[in-house]
mmCIF file of C-alpha atoms in Angstrom:
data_model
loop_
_atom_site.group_PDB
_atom_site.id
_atom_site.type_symbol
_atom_site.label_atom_id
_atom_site.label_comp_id
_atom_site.label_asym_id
_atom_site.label_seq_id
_atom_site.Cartn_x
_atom_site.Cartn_y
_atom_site.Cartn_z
ATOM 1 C CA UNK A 1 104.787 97.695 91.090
ATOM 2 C CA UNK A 2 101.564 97.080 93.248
ATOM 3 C CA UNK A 3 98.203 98.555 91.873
ATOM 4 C CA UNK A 4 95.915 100.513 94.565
ATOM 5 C CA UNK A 5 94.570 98.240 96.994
ATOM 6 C CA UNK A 6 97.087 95.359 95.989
ATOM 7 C CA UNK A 7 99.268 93.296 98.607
ATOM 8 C CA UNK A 8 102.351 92.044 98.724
ATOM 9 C CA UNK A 9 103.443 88.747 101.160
ATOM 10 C CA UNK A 10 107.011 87.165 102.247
ATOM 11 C CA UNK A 11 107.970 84.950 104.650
ATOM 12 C CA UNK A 12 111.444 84.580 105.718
ATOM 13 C CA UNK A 13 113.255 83.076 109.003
ATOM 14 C CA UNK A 14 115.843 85.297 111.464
ATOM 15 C CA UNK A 15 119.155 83.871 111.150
ATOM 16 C CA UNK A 16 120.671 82.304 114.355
ATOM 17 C CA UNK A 17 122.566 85.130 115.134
ATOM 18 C CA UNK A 18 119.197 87.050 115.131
ATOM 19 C CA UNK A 19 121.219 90.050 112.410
ATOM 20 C CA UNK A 20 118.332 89.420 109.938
ATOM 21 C CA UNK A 21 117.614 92.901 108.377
ATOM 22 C CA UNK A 22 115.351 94.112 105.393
ATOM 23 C CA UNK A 23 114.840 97.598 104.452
ATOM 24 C CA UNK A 24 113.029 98.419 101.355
ATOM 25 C CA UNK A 25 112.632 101.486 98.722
ATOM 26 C CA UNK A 26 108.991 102.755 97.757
ATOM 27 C CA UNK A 27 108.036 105.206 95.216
ATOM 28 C CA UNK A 28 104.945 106.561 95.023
ATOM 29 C CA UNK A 29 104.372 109.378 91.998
ATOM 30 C CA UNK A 30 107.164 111.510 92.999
ATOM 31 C CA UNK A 31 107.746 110.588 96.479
ATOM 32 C CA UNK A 32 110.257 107.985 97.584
ATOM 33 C CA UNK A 33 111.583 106.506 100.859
ATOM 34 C CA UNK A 34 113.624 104.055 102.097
ATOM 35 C CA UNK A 35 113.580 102.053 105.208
ATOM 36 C CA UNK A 36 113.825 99.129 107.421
ATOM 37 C CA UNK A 37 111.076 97.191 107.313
ATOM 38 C CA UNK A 38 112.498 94.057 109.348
ATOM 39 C CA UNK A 39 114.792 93.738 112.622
ATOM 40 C CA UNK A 40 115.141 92.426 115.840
ATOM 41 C CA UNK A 41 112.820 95.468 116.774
ATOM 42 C CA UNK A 42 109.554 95.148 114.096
ATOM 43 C CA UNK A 43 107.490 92.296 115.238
ATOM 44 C CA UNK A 44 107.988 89.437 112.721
ATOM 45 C CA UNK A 45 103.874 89.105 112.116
ATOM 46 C CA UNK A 46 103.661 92.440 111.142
ATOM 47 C CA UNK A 47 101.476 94.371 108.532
ATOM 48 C CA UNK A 48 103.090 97.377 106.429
ATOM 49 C CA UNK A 49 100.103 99.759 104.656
ATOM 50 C CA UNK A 50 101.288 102.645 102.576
ATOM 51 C CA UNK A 51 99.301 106.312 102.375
ATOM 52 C CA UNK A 52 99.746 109.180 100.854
ATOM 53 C CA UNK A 53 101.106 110.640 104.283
ATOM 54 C CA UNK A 54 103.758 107.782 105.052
ATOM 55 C CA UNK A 55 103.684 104.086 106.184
ATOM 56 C CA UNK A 56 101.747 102.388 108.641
ATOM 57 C CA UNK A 57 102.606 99.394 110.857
ATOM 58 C CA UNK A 58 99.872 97.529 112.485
ATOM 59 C CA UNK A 59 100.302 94.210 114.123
ATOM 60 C CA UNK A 60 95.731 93.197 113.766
ATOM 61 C CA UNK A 61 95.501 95.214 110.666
ATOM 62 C CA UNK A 62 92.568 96.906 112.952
ATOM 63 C CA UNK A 63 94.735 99.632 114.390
ATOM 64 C CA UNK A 64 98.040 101.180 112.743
ATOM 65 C CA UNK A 65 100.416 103.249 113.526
ATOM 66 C CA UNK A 66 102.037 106.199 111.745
ATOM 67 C CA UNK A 67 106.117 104.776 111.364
ATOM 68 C CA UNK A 68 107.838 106.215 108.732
ATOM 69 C CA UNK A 69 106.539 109.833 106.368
ATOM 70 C CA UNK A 70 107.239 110.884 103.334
ATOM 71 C CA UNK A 71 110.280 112.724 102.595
#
């Protein structure tokens, strides 16, 4: 669990057959979703922000974009 305004870091490496996949599960209240946060796709240095709308990816954590809503 991650208070308001809290962050959360990993670091991992893509395997060498580049198959490396993460998804995770967020609640929020009653809301919950779960996704892919990590493949070949997502940018490795990338920045994740949840809102009460859905999740954000931003790559400069200066301009995000809308990914994923709340279902």
């Amino acid at each position: 669990m991650l208070p308001t305004g809290a962050e959360f870091k990993w670091k991992f490496r893509i395997n060498f057959f580049e198959t490396t996949l993460f998804f995770c599960h967020f609640y929020w209240g009653s809301k919950d979703k779960s996704f892919v946060t990590y493949d070949k796709n997502i940018d490795l240095n990338c920045y994740w922000e949840a809102r009460p709308d859905g999740f954000y990816i931003s790559g400069d954590q200066k301009s995000w974009k809308l990914l994923n809503k709340w279902t």
